[in-house]
mmCIF file of C-alpha atoms in Angstrom:
data_model
loop_
_atom_site.group_PDB
_atom_site.id
_atom_site.type_symbol
_atom_site.label_atom_id
_atom_site.label_comp_id
_atom_site.label_asym_id
_atom_site.label_seq_id
_atom_site.Cartn_x
_atom_site.Cartn_y
_atom_site.Cartn_z
ATOM 1 C CA MET A 219 -10.612 -10.125 7.318
ATOM 2 C CA ARG A 220 -11.235 -6.969 5.248
ATOM 3 C CA LEU A 221 -10.297 -6.390 1.594
ATOM 4 C CA GLY A 222 -8.730 -3.391 0.059
ATOM 5 C CA VAL A 223 -8.186 -2.040 -3.444
ATOM 6 C CA ASN A 224 -4.996 -0.583 -5.021
ATOM 7 C CA VAL A 225 -6.030 2.272 -7.408
ATOM 8 C CA PRO A 226 -3.769 3.283 -10.270
ATOM 9 C CA ASN A 227 -2.951 7.013 -9.824
ATOM 10 C CA PHE A 228 -0.764 7.379 -12.827
ATOM 11 C CA GLY A 229 -1.005 7.448 -16.651
ATOM 12 C CA PRO A 230 -2.500 9.936 -19.183
ATOM 13 C CA THR A 231 -5.877 8.296 -19.168
ATOM 14 C CA THR A 232 -6.264 8.268 -15.377
ATOM 15 C CA THR A 233 -8.325 11.518 -15.325
ATOM 16 C CA VAL A 234 -10.194 13.166 -12.504
ATOM 17 C CA GLU A 235 -13.294 11.391 -13.636
ATOM 18 C CA VAL A 236 -11.632 7.927 -13.695
ATOM 19 C CA LEU A 237 -10.085 8.435 -10.195
ATOM 20 C CA GLU A 238 -13.432 9.431 -8.727
ATOM 21 C CA ARG A 239 -15.100 6.500 -10.410
ATOM 22 C CA TRP A 240 -12.458 4.119 -8.974
ATOM 23 C CA ALA A 241 -13.283 5.457 -5.487
ATOM 24 C CA HIS A 242 -16.976 5.069 -5.949
ATOM 25 C CA VAL A 243 -16.668 1.547 -7.384
ATOM 26 C CA ALA A 244 -14.386 0.515 -4.441
ATOM 27 C CA GLU A 245 -16.684 1.977 -1.741
ATOM 28 C CA GLY A 246 -19.766 0.692 -3.521
ATOM 29 C CA LEU A 247 -18.502 -2.856 -3.737
ATOM 30 C CA GLY A 248 -17.962 -2.833 -0.032
ATOM 31 C CA PHE A 249 -14.162 -2.677 -0.029
ATOM 32 C CA ASP A 250 -12.762 -1.401 3.300
ATOM 33 C CA LEU A 251 -9.620 0.377 2.006
ATOM 34 C CA LEU A 252 -8.505 2.347 -1.073
ATOM 35 C CA MET A 253 -4.761 2.682 -1.552
ATOM 36 C CA MET A 254 -2.424 4.196 -4.122
ATOM 37 C CA SER A 255 1.273 4.434 -4.975
ATOM 38 C CA ASP A 256 3.953 7.102 -4.875
ATOM 39 C CA HIS A 257 6.557 8.473 -7.114
ATOM 40 C CA VAL A 258 7.734 12.017 -7.375
ATOM 41 C CA LEU A 259 9.604 12.017 -10.640
ATOM 42 C CA VAL A 260 8.741 9.695 -13.614
ATOM 43 C CA THR A 261 12.264 8.887 -14.523
ATOM 44 C CA PRO A 262 12.842 6.199 -17.271
ATOM 45 C CA ASP A 263 13.106 3.379 -14.685
ATOM 46 C CA VAL A 264 9.740 4.374 -13.161
ATOM 47 C CA ALA A 265 8.147 4.940 -16.533
ATOM 48 C CA GLU A 266 8.758 1.371 -17.615
ATOM 49 C CA ARG A 267 6.214 0.314 -14.994
ATOM 50 C CA TYR A 268 4.212 3.405 -14.327
ATOM 51 C CA PRO A 269 3.663 6.053 -17.153
ATOM 52 C CA GLY A 270 3.236 9.684 -16.179
ATOM 53 C CA PRO A 271 1.769 11.828 -15.063
ATOM 54 C CA PHE A 272 1.848 10.481 -11.475
ATOM 55 C CA HIS A 273 -0.630 11.959 -9.170
ATOM 56 C CA ASP A 274 0.711 12.784 -5.735
ATOM 57 C CA PRO A 275 -0.902 10.429 -3.286
ATOM 58 C CA PHE A 276 -1.376 12.949 -0.452
ATOM 59 C CA THR A 277 -3.135 15.353 -2.729
ATOM 60 C CA THR A 278 -5.257 12.759 -4.457
ATOM 61 C CA LEU A 279 -6.352 10.950 -1.216
ATOM 62 C CA ALA A 280 -7.244 14.204 0.400
ATOM 63 C CA TRP A 281 -9.417 14.994 -2.607
ATOM 64 C CA LEU A 282 -11.033 11.544 -2.491
ATOM 65 C CA ALA A 283 -11.606 11.787 1.273
ATOM 66 C CA GLY A 284 -14.173 14.471 0.448
ATOM 67 C CA ARG A 285 -15.808 12.318 -2.231
ATOM 68 C CA THR A 286 -16.193 9.163 -0.180
ATOM 69 C CA SER A 287 -17.863 8.572 3.158
ATOM 70 C CA HIS A 288 -16.450 5.629 4.937
ATOM 71 C CA ILE A 289 -13.726 3.774 2.964
ATOM 72 C CA ARG A 290 -10.244 4.039 4.466
ATOM 73 C CA LEU A 291 -7.505 5.651 2.398
ATOM 74 C CA GLY A 292 -3.876 4.820 2.236
ATOM 75 C CA THR A 293 -0.472 4.685 0.457
ATOM 76 C CA THR A 294 1.043 1.528 -0.876
ATOM 77 C CA VAL A 295 3.651 2.699 -0.424
ATOM 78 C CA LEU A 296 4.936 6.215 0.248
ATOM 79 C CA ILE A 297 8.625 6.300 -0.534
ATOM 80 C CA MET A 298 10.000 7.507 2.865
ATOM 81 C CA PRO A 299 13.510 8.938 1.857
ATOM 82 C CA TYR A 300 11.993 11.386 -0.736
ATOM 83 C CA ARG A 301 10.414 13.839 1.678
ATOM 84 C CA GLN A 302 11.597 15.791 4.702
ATOM 85 C CA PRO A 303 10.170 13.789 7.678
ATOM 86 C CA ALA A 304 8.601 16.696 9.558
ATOM 87 C CA LEU A 305 6.697 17.568 6.389
ATOM 88 C CA THR A 306 5.606 14.001 5.946
ATOM 89 C CA ALA A 307 4.510 13.780 9.510
ATOM 90 C CA GLN A 308 2.374 16.984 9.196
ATOM 91 C CA MET A 309 0.814 15.846 5.908
ATOM 92 C CA ALA A 310 0.059 12.439 7.099
ATOM 93 C CA ALA A 311 -1.416 13.632 10.400
ATOM 94 C CA SER A 312 -3.522 16.257 8.702
ATOM 95 C CA LEU A 313 -4.928 13.823 6.213
ATOM 96 C CA HIS A 314 -5.684 11.441 8.933
ATOM 97 C CA ARG A 315 -7.550 14.080 10.938
ATOM 98 C CA LEU A 316 -9.415 15.622 8.058
ATOM 99 C CA SER A 317 -10.583 12.241 6.827
ATOM 100 C CA HIS A 318 -11.894 11.477 10.393
ATOM 101 C CA GLY A 319 -9.315 8.844 11.038
ATOM 102 C CA ARG A 320 -9.495 7.000 7.750
ATOM 103 C CA PHE A 321 -5.869 7.295 6.677
ATOM 104 C CA VAL A 322 -3.252 4.458 6.631
ATOM 105 C CA LEU A 323 0.402 5.443 5.995
ATOM 106 C CA GLY A 324 2.131 2.629 4.156
ATOM 107 C CA VAL A 325 5.814 3.358 3.630
ATOM 108 C CA GLY A 326 8.683 1.810 1.910
ATOM 109 C CA VAL A 327 12.481 2.423 1.069
ATOM 110 C CA GLY A 328 12.002 2.789 -2.713
ATOM 111 C CA TRP A 329 13.640 1.042 -5.645
ATOM 112 C CA ALA A 330 14.034 3.398 -8.628
ATOM 113 C CA ARG A 331 17.731 4.413 -8.613
ATOM 114 C CA ARG A 332 17.423 7.114 -11.217
ATOM 115 C CA GLU A 333 14.559 8.718 -9.480
ATOM 116 C CA PHE A 334 16.711 8.885 -6.276
ATOM 117 C CA GLU A 335 19.555 10.470 -8.295
ATOM 118 C CA ALA A 336 17.196 13.019 -9.841
ATOM 119 C CA LEU A 337 16.031 13.995 -6.373
ATOM 120 C CA GLY A 338 19.530 14.130 -4.893
ATOM 121 C CA VAL A 339 18.777 11.415 -2.359
ATOM 122 C CA PRO A 340 21.518 8.770 -1.839
ATOM 123 C CA PHE A 341 20.158 5.407 -3.078
ATOM 124 C CA GLY A 342 22.585 3.430 -0.908
ATOM 125 C CA ARG A 343 21.264 5.070 2.287
ATOM 126 C CA ARG A 344 17.577 4.566 1.665
ATOM 127 C CA GLY A 345 17.106 2.075 4.385
ATOM 128 C CA VAL A 346 18.943 4.158 6.943
ATOM 129 C CA LEU A 347 17.082 7.236 5.890
ATOM 130 C CA THR A 348 13.708 5.428 6.162
ATOM 131 C CA ASP A 349 14.536 4.324 9.718
ATOM 132 C CA GLU A 350 15.686 7.873 10.710
ATOM 133 C CA HIS A 351 12.534 9.548 9.177
ATOM 134 C CA LEU A 352 10.187 7.015 10.838
ATOM 135 C CA ASP A 353 11.803 7.708 14.199
ATOM 136 C CA GLU A 354 11.600 11.512 13.780
ATOM 137 C CA MET A 355 7.956 11.270 12.725
ATOM 138 C CA ARG A 356 7.089 9.187 15.696
ATOM 139 C CA GLN A 357 8.761 11.762 17.977
ATOM 140 C CA ILE A 358 6.781 14.552 16.310
ATOM 141 C CA TRP A 359 3.405 12.736 16.694
ATOM 142 C CA GLY A 360 4.412 12.115 20.325
ATOM 143 C CA GLY A 361 5.508 15.739 20.961
ATOM 144 C CA GLY A 362 9.092 14.605 21.663
ATOM 145 C CA VAL A 363 11.190 16.841 19.286
ATOM 146 C CA ASP A 364 12.897 19.873 20.692
ATOM 147 C CA GLY A 365 11.185 23.071 19.755
ATOM 148 C CA VAL A 366 7.877 21.294 18.694
ATOM 149 C CA SER A 367 4.923 21.845 21.083
ATOM 150 C CA PRO A 368 3.105 18.700 22.066
ATOM 151 C CA ALA A 369 -0.031 20.731 21.898
ATOM 152 C CA LEU A 370 0.490 20.959 18.099
ATOM 153 C CA THR A 371 1.425 17.366 17.636
ATOM 154 C CA HIS A 372 0.282 14.683 19.972
ATOM 155 C CA HIS A 373 -2.963 16.372 21.120
ATOM 156 C CA GLU A 374 -3.861 18.187 17.930
ATOM 157 C CA LEU A 375 -2.555 15.967 15.135
ATOM 158 C CA PRO A 376 -2.002 12.283 16.183
ATOM 159 C CA GLY A 377 -0.407 10.249 13.530
ATOM 160 C CA PRO A 378 -2.097 7.509 11.417
ATOM 161 C CA PRO A 379 -1.316 3.864 11.655
ATOM 162 C CA VAL A 380 1.861 3.081 9.777
ATOM 163 C CA TRP A 381 2.324 -0.056 7.628
ATOM 164 C CA ILE A 382 5.861 -1.012 6.700
ATOM 165 C CA GLY A 383 6.082 -2.246 3.073
ATOM 166 C CA GLY A 384 8.781 -4.591 1.646
ATOM 167 C CA ASN A 385 9.611 -8.209 1.503
ATOM 168 C CA SER A 386 13.206 -8.269 2.880
ATOM 169 C CA ASP A 387 14.194 -9.290 6.352
ATOM 170 C CA ALA A 388 15.137 -5.683 6.884
ATOM 171 C CA ALA A 389 11.557 -4.705 6.117
ATOM 172 C CA LEU A 390 10.237 -7.348 8.544
ATOM 173 C CA ARG A 391 12.413 -6.039 11.398
ATOM 174 C CA ARG A 392 11.415 -2.448 10.547
ATOM 175 C CA ALA A 393 7.743 -3.446 10.825
ATOM 176 C CA VAL A 394 8.396 -4.982 14.263
ATOM 177 C CA VAL A 395 10.250 -1.858 15.551
ATOM 178 C CA ALA A 396 8.554 1.002 13.739
ATOM 179 C CA GLY A 397 5.191 -0.047 12.367
ATOM 180 C CA GLU A 398 1.714 -1.109 13.331
ATOM 181 C CA GLY A 399 1.453 -3.371 10.319
ATOM 182 C CA TRP A 400 3.650 -5.296 7.854
ATOM 183 C CA HIS A 401 2.647 -4.768 4.160
ATOM 184 C CA PRO A 402 4.399 -7.227 1.854
ATOM 185 C CA LEU A 403 3.812 -6.874 -1.829
ATOM 186 C CA GLY A 404 3.409 -9.839 -4.257
ATOM 187 C CA PHE A 405 4.519 -13.356 -3.094
ATOM 188 C CA THR A 406 3.750 -17.026 -3.253
ATOM 189 C CA MET A 407 1.778 -18.617 -0.435
ATOM 190 C CA ASP A 408 4.783 -20.719 0.605
ATOM 191 C CA TRP A 409 6.899 -17.583 0.835
ATOM 192 C CA ILE A 410 4.473 -15.641 3.012
ATOM 193 C CA THR A 411 3.928 -18.649 5.318
ATOM 194 C CA ASP A 412 7.732 -18.818 5.877
ATOM 195 C CA ALA A 413 7.974 -15.036 6.169
ATOM 196 C CA VAL A 414 5.310 -14.913 8.948
ATOM 197 C CA GLY A 415 7.365 -17.372 10.883
ATOM 198 C CA ARG A 416 10.405 -15.120 10.493
ATOM 199 C CA LEU A 417 8.263 -12.110 11.570
ATOM 200 C CA THR A 418 7.176 -13.892 14.684
ATOM 201 C CA ALA A 419 10.728 -14.721 15.519
ATOM 202 C CA PHE A 420 11.905 -11.023 15.068
ATOM 203 C CA ALA A 421 9.026 -9.872 17.256
ATOM 204 C CA ASP A 422 9.965 -12.411 19.978
ATOM 205 C CA GLU A 423 13.652 -11.408 19.746
ATOM 206 C CA ALA A 424 12.841 -7.707 20.057
ATOM 207 C CA GLY A 425 10.308 -8.318 22.918
ATOM 208 C CA ARG A 426 7.609 -6.605 20.898
ATOM 209 C CA ALA A 427 4.062 -7.434 19.795
ATOM 210 C CA MET A 428 3.498 -8.847 16.313
ATOM 211 C CA PRO A 429 2.605 -6.187 13.888
ATOM 212 C CA THR A 430 -0.586 -6.524 11.931
ATOM 213 C CA LEU A 431 -0.358 -8.501 8.723
ATOM 214 C CA ALA A 432 -1.734 -6.506 5.770
ATOM 215 C CA PRO A 433 -0.451 -7.823 2.464
ATOM 216 C CA ARG A 434 -1.031 -6.569 -1.066
ATOM 217 C CA ILE A 435 -1.435 -9.216 -3.718
ATOM 218 C CA ARG A 436 -1.889 -9.098 -7.511
ATOM 219 C CA LEU A 437 -5.383 -9.984 -8.737
ATOM 220 C CA ARG A 438 -5.481 -11.785 -12.031
ATOM 221 C CA LEU A 439 -8.507 -14.062 -12.564
ATOM 222 C CA SER A 440 -8.207 -16.886 -15.085
ATOM 223 C CA ASP A 441 -10.849 -19.157 -16.554
ATOM 224 C CA LYS A 442 -8.801 -22.188 -15.555
ATOM 225 C CA PRO A 443 -6.708 -22.939 -12.534
ATOM 226 C CA VAL A 444 -3.062 -21.929 -12.816
ATOM 227 C CA THR A 445 -0.787 -24.988 -12.259
ATOM 228 C CA ASP A 446 2.600 -23.170 -12.101
ATOM 229 C CA SER A 447 4.359 -24.217 -8.954
ATOM 230 C CA GLU A 448 5.552 -20.571 -8.544
ATOM 231 C CA ARG A 449 2.027 -19.194 -8.781
ATOM 232 C CA GLU A 450 1.703 -15.943 -6.836
ATOM 233 C CA ALA A 451 -1.190 -15.390 -4.436
ATOM 234 C CA GLY A 452 -4.164 -13.746 -6.174
ATOM 235 C CA ILE A 453 -3.353 -15.205 -9.578
ATOM 236 C CA GLY A 454 -5.519 -17.936 -10.928
ATOM 237 C CA SER A 455 -9.119 -19.134 -10.961
ATOM 238 C CA LEU A 456 -11.603 -17.654 -8.649
ATOM 239 C CA GLU A 457 -11.470 -20.688 -6.343
ATOM 240 C CA GLN A 458 -7.680 -20.387 -6.163
ATOM 241 C CA VAL A 459 -7.930 -16.725 -5.284
ATOM 242 C CA LEU A 460 -10.486 -17.406 -2.576
ATOM 243 C CA ASP A 461 -8.368 -20.181 -1.271
ATOM 244 C CA ASP A 462 -5.369 -17.750 -1.118
ATOM 245 C CA LEU A 463 -7.516 -15.328 0.809
ATOM 246 C CA GLU A 464 -8.584 -18.043 3.207
ATOM 247 C CA ARG A 465 -4.984 -19.063 3.857
ATOM 248 C CA LEU A 466 -3.952 -15.391 4.427
ATOM 249 C CA ARG A 467 -6.740 -15.027 6.882
ATOM 250 C CA ALA A 468 -5.508 -18.175 8.689
ATOM 251 C CA LEU A 469 -1.989 -16.645 8.834
ATOM 252 C CA GLY A 470 -3.469 -13.688 10.728
ATOM 253 C CA SER A 471 -4.080 -11.165 7.996
ATOM 254 C CA GLU A 472 -6.520 -8.450 9.027
ATOM 255 C CA THR A 473 -6.490 -6.737 5.596
ATOM 256 C CA VAL A 474 -5.621 -7.843 2.105
ATOM 257 C CA VAL A 475 -5.204 -5.300 -0.648
ATOM 258 C CA LEU A 476 -5.993 -6.465 -4.162
ATOM 259 C CA ASP A 477 -4.054 -4.899 -7.123
ATOM 260 C CA ALA A 478 -5.858 -5.428 -10.376
ATOM 261 C CA TYR A 479 -3.266 -3.551 -12.396
ATOM 262 C CA HIS A 480 -1.219 -6.045 -14.458
ATOM 263 C CA GLY A 481 1.603 -3.771 -15.599
ATOM 264 C CA ASP A 482 0.362 -2.943 -19.116
ATOM 265 C CA PRO A 483 -0.290 0.793 -19.504
ATOM 266 C CA ALA A 484 -3.114 -0.062 -22.031
ATOM 267 C CA GLU A 485 -5.176 -1.319 -19.134
ATOM 268 C CA LEU A 486 -5.467 2.061 -17.766
ATOM 269 C CA GLU A 487 -7.675 3.022 -20.662
ATOM 270 C CA ARG A 488 -10.260 0.264 -19.807
ATOM 271 C CA PRO A 489 -10.592 0.045 -16.024
ATOM 272 C CA ALA A 490 -14.046 -1.608 -16.311
ATOM 273 C CA ARG A 491 -12.204 -4.980 -16.583
ATOM 274 C CA ALA A 492 -10.428 -4.423 -13.248
ATOM 275 C CA TRP A 493 -13.702 -3.300 -11.689
ATOM 276 C CA ARG A 494 -15.417 -6.480 -12.916
ATOM 277 C CA ASP A 495 -12.745 -8.794 -11.476
ATOM 278 C CA LEU A 496 -12.867 -6.893 -8.145
ATOM 279 C CA ALA A 497 -16.641 -7.154 -8.144
ATOM 280 C CA ILE A 498 -16.512 -10.970 -8.726
ATOM 281 C CA VAL A 499 -14.017 -11.413 -5.875
ATOM 282 C CA ALA A 500 -15.830 -9.140 -3.473
ATOM 283 C CA GLU A 501 -19.137 -10.870 -4.028
ATOM 284 C CA ALA A 502 -17.610 -14.344 -3.721
ATOM 285 C CA TRP A 503 -15.592 -13.486 -0.586
ATOM 286 C CA ALA A 504 -18.678 -11.893 1.093
ATOM 287 C CA ALA A 505 -20.628 -15.047 0.388
ATOM 288 C CA ARG A 506 -17.889 -17.261 1.766
ATOM 289 C CA SER A 507 -17.298 -15.075 4.873
#
């Protein structure tokens, strides 16, 4: 099982130099995947969690592709209803090709109602739009859309692997039908164990193969074990975190993405602490594996 890193691509102190340093730290520590989030407009509901400016993930990952050599690059997650699907398909396929096959397109339906309103996208149709956009993108990558030459899609610009983000049953079903992977975000180990059972049932019901399991978990190391019965995976002592990773591997996870941002914008000014925690986990996991 491989480990990835979620890199903050937002906030006034997340400069060009900081982003480049994040990439070099992640690749240097042996992480397999570097991912970042997506918002188009920093409306008040977005700003409560993620202060602006918000660097566009496609642009930023394309830039980082030229400053790294082998680490994979991805979105966790691109908000699918915000962009015209043919444009998204072209951008994703181009980035995948120009990075020599290193791109992973993680997608989701979105949650920030005011951002949807500002963009003129109906919040209540975000699930339907996501399904429609994914279907159209698949057709474009396969050369199946009227008026689009297969020579310019399937042969020239094959699409990247698609991970479906989200923790709802709708997201699980979407992962079975439209994705290579399921990318849940933040959970307890009891919840993910039950959810994998539901995912298996949905796949059997649809007569399809199980998607890859590729979760993203918070990383918060503590000096002492966390005894809260609702403790999320990735939060606690080093031994607890390593045990969570072992259990995720046993559930079939091929990749686990670690998110060391705790939600306090002040953290963005001192990324060295996140780098330290990531280094501790990377070294310990390598020794155990």
